[in-house]
XYZ file of C-alpha atoms in Angstrom:
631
model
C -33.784 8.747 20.764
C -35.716 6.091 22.654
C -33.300 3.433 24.180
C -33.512 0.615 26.614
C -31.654 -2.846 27.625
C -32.591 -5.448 26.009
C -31.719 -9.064 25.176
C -31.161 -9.967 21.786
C -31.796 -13.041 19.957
C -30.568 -13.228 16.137
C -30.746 -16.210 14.209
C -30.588 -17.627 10.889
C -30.321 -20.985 8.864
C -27.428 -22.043 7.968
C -26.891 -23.335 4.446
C -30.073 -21.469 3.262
C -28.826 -20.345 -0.555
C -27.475 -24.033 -1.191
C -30.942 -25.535 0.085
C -33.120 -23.124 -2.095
C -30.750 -24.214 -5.001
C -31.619 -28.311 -4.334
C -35.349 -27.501 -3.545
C -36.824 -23.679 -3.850
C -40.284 -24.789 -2.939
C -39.891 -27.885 -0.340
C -36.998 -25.086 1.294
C -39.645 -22.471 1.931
C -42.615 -24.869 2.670
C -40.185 -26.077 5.399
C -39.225 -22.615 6.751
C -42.525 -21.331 6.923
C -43.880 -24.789 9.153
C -40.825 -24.483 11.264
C -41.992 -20.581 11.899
C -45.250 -21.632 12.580
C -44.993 -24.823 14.688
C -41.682 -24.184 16.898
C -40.436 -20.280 16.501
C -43.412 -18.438 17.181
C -44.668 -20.552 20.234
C -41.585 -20.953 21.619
C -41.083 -16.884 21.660
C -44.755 -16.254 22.748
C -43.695 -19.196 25.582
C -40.799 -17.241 26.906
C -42.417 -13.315 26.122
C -39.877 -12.809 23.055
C -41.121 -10.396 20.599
C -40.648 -10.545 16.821
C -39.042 -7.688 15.689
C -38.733 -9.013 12.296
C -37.873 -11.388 10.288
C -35.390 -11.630 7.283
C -35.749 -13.951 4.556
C -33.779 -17.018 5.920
C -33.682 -15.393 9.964
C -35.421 -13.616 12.218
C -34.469 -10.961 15.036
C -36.576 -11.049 18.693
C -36.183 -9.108 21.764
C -36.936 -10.084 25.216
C -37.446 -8.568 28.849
C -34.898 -11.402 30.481
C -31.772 -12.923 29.682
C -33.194 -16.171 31.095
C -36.193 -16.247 28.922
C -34.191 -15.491 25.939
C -31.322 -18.083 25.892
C -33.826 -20.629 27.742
C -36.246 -19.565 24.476
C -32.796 -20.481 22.251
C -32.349 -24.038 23.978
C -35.573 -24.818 23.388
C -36.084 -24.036 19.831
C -32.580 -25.746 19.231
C -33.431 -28.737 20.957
C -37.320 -29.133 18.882
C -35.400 -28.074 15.645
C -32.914 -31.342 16.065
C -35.846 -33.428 16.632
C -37.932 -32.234 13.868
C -34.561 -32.704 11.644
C -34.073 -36.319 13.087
C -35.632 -37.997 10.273
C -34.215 -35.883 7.484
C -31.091 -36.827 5.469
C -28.337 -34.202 6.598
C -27.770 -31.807 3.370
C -31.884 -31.137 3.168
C -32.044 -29.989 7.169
C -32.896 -26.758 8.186
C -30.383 -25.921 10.746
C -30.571 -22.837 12.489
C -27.399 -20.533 14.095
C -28.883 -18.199 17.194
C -26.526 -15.658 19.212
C -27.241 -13.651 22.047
C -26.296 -11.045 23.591
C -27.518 -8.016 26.477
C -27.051 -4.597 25.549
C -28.663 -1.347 25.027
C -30.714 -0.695 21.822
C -32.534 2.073 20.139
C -35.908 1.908 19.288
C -37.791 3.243 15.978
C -40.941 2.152 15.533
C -41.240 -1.480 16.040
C -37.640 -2.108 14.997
C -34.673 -1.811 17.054
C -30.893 -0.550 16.285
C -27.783 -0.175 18.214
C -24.731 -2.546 19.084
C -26.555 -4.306 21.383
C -28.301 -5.698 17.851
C -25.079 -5.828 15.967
C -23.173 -8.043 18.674
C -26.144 -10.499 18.589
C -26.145 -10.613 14.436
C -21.990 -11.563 15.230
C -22.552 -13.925 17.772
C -25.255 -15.633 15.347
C -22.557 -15.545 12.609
C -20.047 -16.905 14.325
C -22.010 -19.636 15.485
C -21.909 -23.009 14.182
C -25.520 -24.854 12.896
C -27.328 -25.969 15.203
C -25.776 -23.746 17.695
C -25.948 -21.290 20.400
C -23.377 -18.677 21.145
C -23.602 -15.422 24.004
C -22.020 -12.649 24.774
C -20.326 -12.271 28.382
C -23.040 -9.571 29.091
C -25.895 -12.352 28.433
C -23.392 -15.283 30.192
C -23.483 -13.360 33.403
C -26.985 -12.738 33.414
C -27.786 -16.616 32.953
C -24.752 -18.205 35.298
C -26.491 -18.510 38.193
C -29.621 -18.667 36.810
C -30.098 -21.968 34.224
C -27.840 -24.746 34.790
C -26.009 -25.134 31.510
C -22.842 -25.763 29.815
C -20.848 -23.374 28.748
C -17.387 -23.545 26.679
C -15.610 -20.336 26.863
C -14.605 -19.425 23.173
C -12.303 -16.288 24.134
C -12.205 -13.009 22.771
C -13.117 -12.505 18.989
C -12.628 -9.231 16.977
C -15.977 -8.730 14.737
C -17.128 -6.601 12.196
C -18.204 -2.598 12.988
C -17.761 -3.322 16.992
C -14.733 -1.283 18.459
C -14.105 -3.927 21.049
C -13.273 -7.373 21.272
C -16.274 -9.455 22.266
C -16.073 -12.700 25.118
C -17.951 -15.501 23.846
C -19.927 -18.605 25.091
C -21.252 -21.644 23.180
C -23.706 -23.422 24.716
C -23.650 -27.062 24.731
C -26.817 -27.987 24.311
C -26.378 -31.498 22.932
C -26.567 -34.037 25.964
C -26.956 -30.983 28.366
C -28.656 -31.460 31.358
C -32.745 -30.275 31.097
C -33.355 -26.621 32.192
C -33.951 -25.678 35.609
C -34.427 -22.723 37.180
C -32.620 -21.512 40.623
C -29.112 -21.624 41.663
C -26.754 -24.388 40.710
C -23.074 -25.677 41.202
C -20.883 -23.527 38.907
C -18.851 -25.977 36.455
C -15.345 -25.881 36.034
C -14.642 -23.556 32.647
C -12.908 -24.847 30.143
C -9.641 -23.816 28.583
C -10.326 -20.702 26.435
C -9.704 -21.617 23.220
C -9.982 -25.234 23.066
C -8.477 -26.991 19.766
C -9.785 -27.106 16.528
C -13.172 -26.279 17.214
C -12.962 -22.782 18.757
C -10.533 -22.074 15.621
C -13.193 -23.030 13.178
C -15.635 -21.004 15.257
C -13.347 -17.850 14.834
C -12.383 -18.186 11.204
C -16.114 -18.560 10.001
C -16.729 -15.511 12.358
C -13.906 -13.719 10.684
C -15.599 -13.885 7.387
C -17.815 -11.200 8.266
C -14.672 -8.989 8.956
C -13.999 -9.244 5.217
C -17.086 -8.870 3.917
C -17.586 -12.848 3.401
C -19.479 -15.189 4.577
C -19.654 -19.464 4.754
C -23.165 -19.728 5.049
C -23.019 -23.378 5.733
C -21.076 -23.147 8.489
C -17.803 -24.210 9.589
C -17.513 -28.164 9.645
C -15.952 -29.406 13.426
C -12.378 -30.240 13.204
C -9.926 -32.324 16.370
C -10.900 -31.409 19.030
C -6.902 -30.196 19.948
C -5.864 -29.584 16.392
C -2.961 -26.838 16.982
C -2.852 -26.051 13.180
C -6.354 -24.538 13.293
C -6.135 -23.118 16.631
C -5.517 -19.554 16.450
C -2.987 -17.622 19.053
C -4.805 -16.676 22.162
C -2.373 -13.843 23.499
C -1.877 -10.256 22.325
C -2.469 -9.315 18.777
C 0.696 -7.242 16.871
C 0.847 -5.036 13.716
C 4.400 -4.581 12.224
C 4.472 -1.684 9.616
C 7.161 -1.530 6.769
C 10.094 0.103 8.109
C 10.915 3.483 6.166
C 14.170 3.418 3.807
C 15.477 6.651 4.784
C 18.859 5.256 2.637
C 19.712 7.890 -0.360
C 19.301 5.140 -2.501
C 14.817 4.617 -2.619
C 16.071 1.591 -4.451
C 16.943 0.193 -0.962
C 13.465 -0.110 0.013
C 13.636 -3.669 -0.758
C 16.448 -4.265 2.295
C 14.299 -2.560 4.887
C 11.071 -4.255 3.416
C 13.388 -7.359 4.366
C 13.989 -6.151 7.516
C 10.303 -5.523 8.630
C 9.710 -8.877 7.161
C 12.073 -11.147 8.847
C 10.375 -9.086 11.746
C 7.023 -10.562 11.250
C 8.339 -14.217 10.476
C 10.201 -14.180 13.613
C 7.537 -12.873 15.816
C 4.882 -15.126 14.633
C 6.730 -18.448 15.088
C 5.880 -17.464 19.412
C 2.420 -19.376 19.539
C 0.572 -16.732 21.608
C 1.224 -14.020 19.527
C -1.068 -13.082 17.160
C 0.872 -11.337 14.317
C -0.668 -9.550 11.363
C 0.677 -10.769 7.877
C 3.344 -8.617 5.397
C 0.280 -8.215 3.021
C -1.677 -6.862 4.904
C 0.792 -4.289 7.376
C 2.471 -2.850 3.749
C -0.711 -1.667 2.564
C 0.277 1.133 4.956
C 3.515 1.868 3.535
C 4.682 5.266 3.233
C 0.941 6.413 4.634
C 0.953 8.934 7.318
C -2.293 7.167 9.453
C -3.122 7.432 13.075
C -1.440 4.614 14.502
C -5.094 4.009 16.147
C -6.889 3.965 12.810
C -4.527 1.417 12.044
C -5.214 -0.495 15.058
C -8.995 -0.227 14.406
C -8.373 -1.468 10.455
C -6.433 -4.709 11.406
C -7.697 -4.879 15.331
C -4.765 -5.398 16.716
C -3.568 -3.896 19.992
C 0.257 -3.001 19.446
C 2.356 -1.677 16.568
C 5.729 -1.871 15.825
C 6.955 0.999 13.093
C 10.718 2.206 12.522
C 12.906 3.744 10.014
C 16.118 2.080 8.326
C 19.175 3.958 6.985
C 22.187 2.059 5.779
C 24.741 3.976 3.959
C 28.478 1.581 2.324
C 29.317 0.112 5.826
C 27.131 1.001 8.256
C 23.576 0.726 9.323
C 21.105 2.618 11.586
C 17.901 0.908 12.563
C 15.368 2.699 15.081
C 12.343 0.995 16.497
C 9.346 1.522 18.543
C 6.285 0.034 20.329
C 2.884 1.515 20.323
C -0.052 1.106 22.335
C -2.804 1.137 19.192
C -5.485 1.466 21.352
C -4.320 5.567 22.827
C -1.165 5.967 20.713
C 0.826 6.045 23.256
C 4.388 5.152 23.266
C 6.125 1.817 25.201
C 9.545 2.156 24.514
C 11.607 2.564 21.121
C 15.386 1.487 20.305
C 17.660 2.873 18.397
C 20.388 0.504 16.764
C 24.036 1.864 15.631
C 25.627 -1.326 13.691
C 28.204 -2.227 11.203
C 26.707 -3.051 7.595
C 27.231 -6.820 8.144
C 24.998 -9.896 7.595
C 25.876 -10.811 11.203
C 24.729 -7.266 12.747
C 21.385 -7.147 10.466
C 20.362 -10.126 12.332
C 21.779 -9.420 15.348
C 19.338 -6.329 15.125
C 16.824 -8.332 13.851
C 16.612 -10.992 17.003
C 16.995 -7.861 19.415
C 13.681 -6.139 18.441
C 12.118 -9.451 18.063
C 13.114 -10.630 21.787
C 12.599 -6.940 23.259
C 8.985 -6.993 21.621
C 7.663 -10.846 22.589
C 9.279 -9.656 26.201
C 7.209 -6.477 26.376
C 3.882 -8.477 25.220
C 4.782 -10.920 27.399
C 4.652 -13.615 25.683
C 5.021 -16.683 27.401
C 7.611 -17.744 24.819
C 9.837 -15.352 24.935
C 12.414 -16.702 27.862
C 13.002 -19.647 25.496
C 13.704 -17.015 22.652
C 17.562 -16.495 23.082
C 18.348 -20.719 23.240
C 16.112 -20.913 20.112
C 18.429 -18.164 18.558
C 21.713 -20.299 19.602
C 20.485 -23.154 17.084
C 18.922 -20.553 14.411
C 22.037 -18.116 14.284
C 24.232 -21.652 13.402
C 21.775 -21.540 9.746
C 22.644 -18.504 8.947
C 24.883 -17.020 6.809
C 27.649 -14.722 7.094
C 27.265 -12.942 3.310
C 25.276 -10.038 3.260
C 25.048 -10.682 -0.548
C 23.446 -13.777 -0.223
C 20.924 -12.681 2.301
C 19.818 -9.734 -0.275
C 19.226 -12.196 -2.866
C 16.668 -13.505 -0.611
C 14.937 -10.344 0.183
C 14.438 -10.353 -3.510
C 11.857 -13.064 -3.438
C 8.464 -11.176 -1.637
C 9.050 -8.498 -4.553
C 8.286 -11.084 -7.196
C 5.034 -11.484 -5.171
C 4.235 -7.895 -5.507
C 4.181 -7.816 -9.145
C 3.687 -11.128 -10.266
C 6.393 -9.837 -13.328
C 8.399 -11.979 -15.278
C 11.467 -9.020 -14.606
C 10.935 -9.918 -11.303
C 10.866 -13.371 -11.384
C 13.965 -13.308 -13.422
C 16.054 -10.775 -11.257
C 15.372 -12.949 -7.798
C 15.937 -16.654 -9.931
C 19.598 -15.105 -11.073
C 20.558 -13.732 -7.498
C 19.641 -16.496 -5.733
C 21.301 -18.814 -8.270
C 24.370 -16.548 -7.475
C 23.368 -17.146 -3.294
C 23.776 -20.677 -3.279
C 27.138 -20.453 -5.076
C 28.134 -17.243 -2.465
C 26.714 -19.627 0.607
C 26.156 -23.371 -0.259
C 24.930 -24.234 3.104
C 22.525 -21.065 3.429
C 19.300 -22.838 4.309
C 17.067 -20.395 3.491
C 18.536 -19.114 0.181
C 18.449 -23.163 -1.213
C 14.307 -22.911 -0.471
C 14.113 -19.861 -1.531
C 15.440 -21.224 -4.883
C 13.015 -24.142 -5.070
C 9.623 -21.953 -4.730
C 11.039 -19.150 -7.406
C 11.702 -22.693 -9.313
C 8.188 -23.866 -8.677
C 6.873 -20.648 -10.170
C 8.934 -21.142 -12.832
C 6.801 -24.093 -14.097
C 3.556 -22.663 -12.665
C 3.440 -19.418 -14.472
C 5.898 -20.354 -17.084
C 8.183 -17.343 -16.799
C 11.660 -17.304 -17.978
C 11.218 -20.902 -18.376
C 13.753 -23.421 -18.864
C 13.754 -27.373 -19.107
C 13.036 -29.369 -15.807
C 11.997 -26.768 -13.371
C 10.321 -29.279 -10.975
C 13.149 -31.534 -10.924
C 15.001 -28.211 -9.895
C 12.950 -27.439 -7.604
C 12.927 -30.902 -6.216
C 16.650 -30.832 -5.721
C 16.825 -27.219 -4.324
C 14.409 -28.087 -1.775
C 15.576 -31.254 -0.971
C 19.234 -29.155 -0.236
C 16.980 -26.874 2.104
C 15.543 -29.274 3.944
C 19.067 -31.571 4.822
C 20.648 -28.523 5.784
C 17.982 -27.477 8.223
C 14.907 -29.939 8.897
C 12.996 -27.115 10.844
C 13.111 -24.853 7.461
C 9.101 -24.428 7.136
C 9.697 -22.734 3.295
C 11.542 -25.536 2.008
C 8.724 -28.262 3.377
C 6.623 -26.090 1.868
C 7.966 -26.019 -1.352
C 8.422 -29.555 -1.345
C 4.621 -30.083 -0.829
C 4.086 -27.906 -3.995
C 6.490 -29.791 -5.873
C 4.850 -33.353 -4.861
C 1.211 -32.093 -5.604
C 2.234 -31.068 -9.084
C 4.751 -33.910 -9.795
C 3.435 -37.046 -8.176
C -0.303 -39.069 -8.808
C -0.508 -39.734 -4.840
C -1.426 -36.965 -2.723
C -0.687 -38.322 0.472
C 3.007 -37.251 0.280
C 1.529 -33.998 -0.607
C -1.108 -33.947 2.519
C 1.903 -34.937 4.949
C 4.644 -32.452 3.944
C 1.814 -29.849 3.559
C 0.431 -30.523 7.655
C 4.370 -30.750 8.624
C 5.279 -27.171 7.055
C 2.253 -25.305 8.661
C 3.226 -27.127 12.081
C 6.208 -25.832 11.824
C 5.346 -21.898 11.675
C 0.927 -22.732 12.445
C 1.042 -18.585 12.109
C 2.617 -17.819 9.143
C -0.301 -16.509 6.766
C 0.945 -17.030 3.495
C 1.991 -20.754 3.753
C -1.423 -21.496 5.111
C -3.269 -20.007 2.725
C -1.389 -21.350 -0.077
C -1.419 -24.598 0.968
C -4.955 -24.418 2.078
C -5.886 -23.385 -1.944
C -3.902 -26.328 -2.625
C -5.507 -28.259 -0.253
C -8.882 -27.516 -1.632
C -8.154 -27.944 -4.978
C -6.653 -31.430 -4.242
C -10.595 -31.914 -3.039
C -9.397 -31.463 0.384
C -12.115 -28.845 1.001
C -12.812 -28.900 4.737
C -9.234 -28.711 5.200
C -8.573 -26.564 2.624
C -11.012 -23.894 3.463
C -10.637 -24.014 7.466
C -6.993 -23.055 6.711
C -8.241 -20.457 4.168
C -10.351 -19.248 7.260
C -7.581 -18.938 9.764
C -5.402 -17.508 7.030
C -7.584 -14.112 6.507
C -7.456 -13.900 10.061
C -3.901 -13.467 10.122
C -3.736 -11.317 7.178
C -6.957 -9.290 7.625
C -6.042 -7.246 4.512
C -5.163 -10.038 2.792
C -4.580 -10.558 -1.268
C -7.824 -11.141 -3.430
C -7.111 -14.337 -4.414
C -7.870 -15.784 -1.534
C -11.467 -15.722 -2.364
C -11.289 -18.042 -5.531
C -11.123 -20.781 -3.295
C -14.508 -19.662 -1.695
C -15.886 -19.073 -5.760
C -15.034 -22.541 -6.078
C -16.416 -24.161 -3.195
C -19.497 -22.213 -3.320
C -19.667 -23.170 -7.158
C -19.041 -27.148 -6.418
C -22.269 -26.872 -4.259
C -23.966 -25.365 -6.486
C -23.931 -22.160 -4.824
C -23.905 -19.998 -7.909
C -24.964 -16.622 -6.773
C -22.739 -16.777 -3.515
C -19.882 -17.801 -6.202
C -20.682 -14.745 -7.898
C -20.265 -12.565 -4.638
C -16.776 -13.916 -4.103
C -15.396 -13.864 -7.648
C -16.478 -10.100 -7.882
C -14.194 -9.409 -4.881
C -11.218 -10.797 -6.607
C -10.947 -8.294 -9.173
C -7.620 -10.051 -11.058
C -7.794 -9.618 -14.225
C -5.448 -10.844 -15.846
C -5.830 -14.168 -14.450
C -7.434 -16.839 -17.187
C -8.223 -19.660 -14.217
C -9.956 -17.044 -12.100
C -11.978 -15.046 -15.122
C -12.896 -18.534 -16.143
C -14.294 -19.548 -13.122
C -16.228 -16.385 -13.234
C -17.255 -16.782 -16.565
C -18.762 -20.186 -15.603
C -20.732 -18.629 -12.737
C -22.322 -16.443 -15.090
C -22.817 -19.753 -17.648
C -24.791 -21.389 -14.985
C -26.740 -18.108 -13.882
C -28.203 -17.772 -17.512
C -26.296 -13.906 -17.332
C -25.659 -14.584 -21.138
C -24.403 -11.033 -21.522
C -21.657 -10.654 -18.685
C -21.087 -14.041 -19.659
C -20.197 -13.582 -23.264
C -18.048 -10.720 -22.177
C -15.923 -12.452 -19.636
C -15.388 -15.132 -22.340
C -14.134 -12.500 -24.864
C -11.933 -11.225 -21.788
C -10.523 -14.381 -21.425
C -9.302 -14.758 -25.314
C -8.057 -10.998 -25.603
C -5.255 -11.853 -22.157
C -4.867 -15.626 -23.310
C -5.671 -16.608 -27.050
C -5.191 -19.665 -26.784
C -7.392 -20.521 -23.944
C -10.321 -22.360 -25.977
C -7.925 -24.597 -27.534
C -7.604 -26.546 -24.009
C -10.073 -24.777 -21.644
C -8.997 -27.359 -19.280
C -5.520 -27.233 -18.899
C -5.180 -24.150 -16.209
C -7.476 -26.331 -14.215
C -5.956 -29.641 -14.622
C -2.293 -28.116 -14.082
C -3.418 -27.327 -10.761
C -4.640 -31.047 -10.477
C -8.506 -29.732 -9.773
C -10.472 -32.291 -9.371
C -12.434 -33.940 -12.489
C -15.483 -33.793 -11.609
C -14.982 -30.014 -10.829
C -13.371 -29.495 -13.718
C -16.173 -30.693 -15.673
C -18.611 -28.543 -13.892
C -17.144 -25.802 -14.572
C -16.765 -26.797 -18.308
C -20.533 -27.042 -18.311
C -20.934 -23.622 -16.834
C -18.157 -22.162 -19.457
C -20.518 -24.242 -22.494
C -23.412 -22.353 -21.332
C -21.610 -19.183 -21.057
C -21.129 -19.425 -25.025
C -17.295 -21.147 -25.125
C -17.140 -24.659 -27.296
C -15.681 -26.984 -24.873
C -15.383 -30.509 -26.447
C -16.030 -33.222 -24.015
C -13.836 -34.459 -21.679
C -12.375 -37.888 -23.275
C -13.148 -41.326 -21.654
């Protein structure tokens, strides 16, 4: 093969499918004059050659670093004037990365990861941005007097290695010149909200999603979108080597109260339960699993507890070579006490080994925890109950963790933990309607209320309380403020942010909503499916049909009437009259009764109208006959 180095510009306009969708012919006539009258001169200005272009992008190469990012400055900077006079959601913004590396070449086209890294950089980018790779920054530091904001490392799709990147400033930067210059003082890696919403959109291309309007800028220091900057941490379910394999839900527990405890250390970035179990019982490299979740350590271990004792062994592996760092093995008495004894042991010895800066303040946080606790192993089972509802969705298993916890706040009625616990299995209760009985809400209300005044740092019962007050209350600002105060109080813990974010966003908190959606799949890289219905509805509120399409066909629940329906709409509004008609009949063979108030799954999840209503008018044209909505 034919290779040489290279610098790679890839870029692409952001928004593209929703602008075709408001204007198919003024989007293209625009494209094609903005090709013409700024693109092409400005590569033939700096010797960039078109390699090719595709459909909404294009992808040049050029001799010089200098040339290339000076070529992406300029285009940027005639692309914001053109724009200038052109309301905001008809602008054609573009998103350019770029990065040095070595490429093949086949013909006129060129391959490699010196192409891929530039297509990630370009992805990651916000519109009307600029973002390089440290191989292109250090070509251009002493070289063009810019400023650069140092994003920190990002993990990206089909690279093995983490990539450095730079965003150019280029609004109110100084004008180009060439020849040395006074290096400026870097910035903070990772700076606020900003960088986070930077990572999450880049993220998207991990899972085989992607925002194409970009992320929107958040605070600048917004430490609920920020992700953790330190080492990244995998830990695996421990084994149940117990005789009983009906124990696998205590040492599920285990690993779980694991993950919670690790990820409340801020620099830590710690992979969620949903997405670590997937390797349960699996017999993987330990560096394919690195490579799967790109992460850098992982924690596995065994757990065997027989009538009154327990046996807990640990260890720490490099995920990059597989090699060992040290493992533990823990000898205790079967007691509620020693389980979390063992638990805060591996959790300090691990944060200490990462070194994370956190971990010296780890045992006087413990001192204040340990006092919430509770001294009934009973009681702490019951909760360990709760994540296997989640697993099956089941009314059985609804029902089995309601009664034991019911039985844990009579065992323990100043266990924290059990008392919110109670309130979301309550919550459920109302949501799904399983095992239902009168006044869950107000049950859950009180339950999490008894949470909360027996430990105010207790991030499940705020959360639960947020829940409680978007479904109970007319006012969402009580919602918006217990929801912001329970992710501050764990900003890691994937689940509660991506709940509340799909809360969020349905409330028609969108940017919020989906940001936290973003950071969410970062943390749990393997995360559930329904975390893309939020991205089928925002896509579809835009009008975004075919990209709604894309997402709901990654969800693949089917027996879920809200998400089939919002799938069947997408079809409604794409004229698919077949797949359409199908979905619908779907729809009534899991739910009858789902025509007689098409509505009410939406509106019980306090959607907003006018979405509602959309999506009404997509279920109308995909053959359903939805009444209108009454004045």
């Amino acid at each position: 093969m034919d290779r040489k180095l290279a610098a790679i510009l890839a870029a692409d306009v952001a928004g593209y499918s929703r602008l075709m969708g408001l204007d198919e012919t003024g989007t293209l006539v625009a494209l094609k004059s903005h090709q013409k009258d700024v693109i092409e001169p400005k590569l033939a200005a700096h010797r960039g050659r078109l390699v090719k272009t595709t459909g909404d992008g294009f992808l040049a190469e050029f001799a010089s670093v200098v040339e290339a990012v000076t070529c992406a400055v300029e285009i940027q900077s005639e692309m914001a004037r053109r724009n200038a006079g052109i309301p905001p959601d008809r602008r054609l913004e573009l998103r350019i990365g770029v990065n040095l590396g070595d490429v093949i070449l086949e013909g006129d086209d060129i391959y490699g990861d010196g192409v891929n890294v530039a297509a990630r950089l370009e992805a990651l980018a916000e519109p009307r941005g600029i973002l390089l790779s440290r191989a292109a920054r250090d070509q251009i530091r002493d070289r063009l007097q810019l400023r650069l904001e140092d994003l920190g490392e990002h993990e990206v799709k089909n690279i093995a290695r983490p990539v450095r990147v730079y965003r150019v400033l280029v609004d109110g930067a100084p004008p180009l010149r060439r020849g040395p210059s006074t290096p400026r003082p870097r910035r903070r890696a990772m700076i606020g909200g900003l960088v986070a919403l930077v990572a999450i959109a880049g993220a998207l291309g991990w899972y085989g999603t992607r925002e194409p309007r970009g992320p929107e800028p958040g605070p600048p220091e917004d430490p609920i979108l920020a992700l953790p900057s330190g080492p990244s941490i995998a830990v695996l379910p421990f084994t149940n080597l117990s005789d009983d394999a009906g124990d696998a839900y205590f040492s599920d527990g285990l690993t779980d109260d694991i993950i919670s405890a690790l990820s409340r250390f801020s620099d830590l970035r710690v992979i969620a339960r949903n997405s670590t179990f997937q390797f349960r019982g699996g017999n993987i490299d330990v560096r394919e699993i690195g490579r799967k979740l790109a992460v850098r350590y992982v924690v596995e271990g065994s757990v065997r507890r027989s009538q009154d004792h327990l046996r807990v062994t640990v260890q720490l592996l490099d995920a990059e070579d597989g090699t060992h760092l040290w493992s533990e093995t823990y000898d205790r008495d079967l007691t509620a006490a020693e389980v979390f004894a063992v638990q805060d042991e591996i959790t300090e010895r691990v944060a200490g080994a990462l070194g994370s800066s956190a971990a010296p303040l780890w045992k006087s946080q413990m001192l204040e925890l340990r006092e919430k606790r509770t001294d009934s192993l009973e009681a702490y089972e019951c909760v360990l109950l709760l994540p296997l509802f989640y697993e099956s969705f089941s009314p059985d298993a609804h029902l089995r963790a309601r009664d034991c916890l019911e039985r844990a706040v009579k065992l323990d009625p100043n266990y924290s933990l059990a008392w919110s616990s109670l309130a979301t299995v309550y919550t459920e209760e109302y949501k799904y309607a399983y095992n239902l009985r009168p006044e869950p809400l107000a049950r859950a209300l009180a339950a999490a209320q008894r949470a909360i005044d027996l430990d105010n740092q207790n991030q499940n019962g705020y959360y639960a309380l947020a829940i409680i007050n978007y479904m109970n209350e007319k006012d969402l600002n009580s919602f918006y403020a217990l929801a912001e105060h329970a992710i501050a109080l764990n900003p890691n813990n994937a689940s509660v942010i991506a709940d509340l974010g799909l809360w969020m966003a349905y409330s028609g908190n969108w940017e919020r909503g989906m940001a936290l959606m973003r950071k969410a799949m970062i943390l749990n890289p393997l995360h559930p499916r329904w975390f893309f219905f939020a991205f089928l509805l925002d896509h579809y509120r835009n009008g975004e049909y075919r990209e709604a399409l894309t997402e709901g066909l990654k969800i693949n629940i089917p027996e879920n009437p809200g998400v089939q329906a919002g799938l069947a709409a997408v079809y409604g509004q794409l004229g698919e009259a077949e797949k359409a008609r199908a979905t619908l009949d779907h729809i009534l063979e899991i739910q009858p009764g789902f025509a007689d108030d098409p509505r009410a799954w939406f509106v019980k999840r306090r959607v907003p109208d006018e979405l509602v209503e959309s999506l009404m008018d997509g279920l109308r044209k995909a053959g359903l006959d939805v009444a209108p909505a009454e004045e």
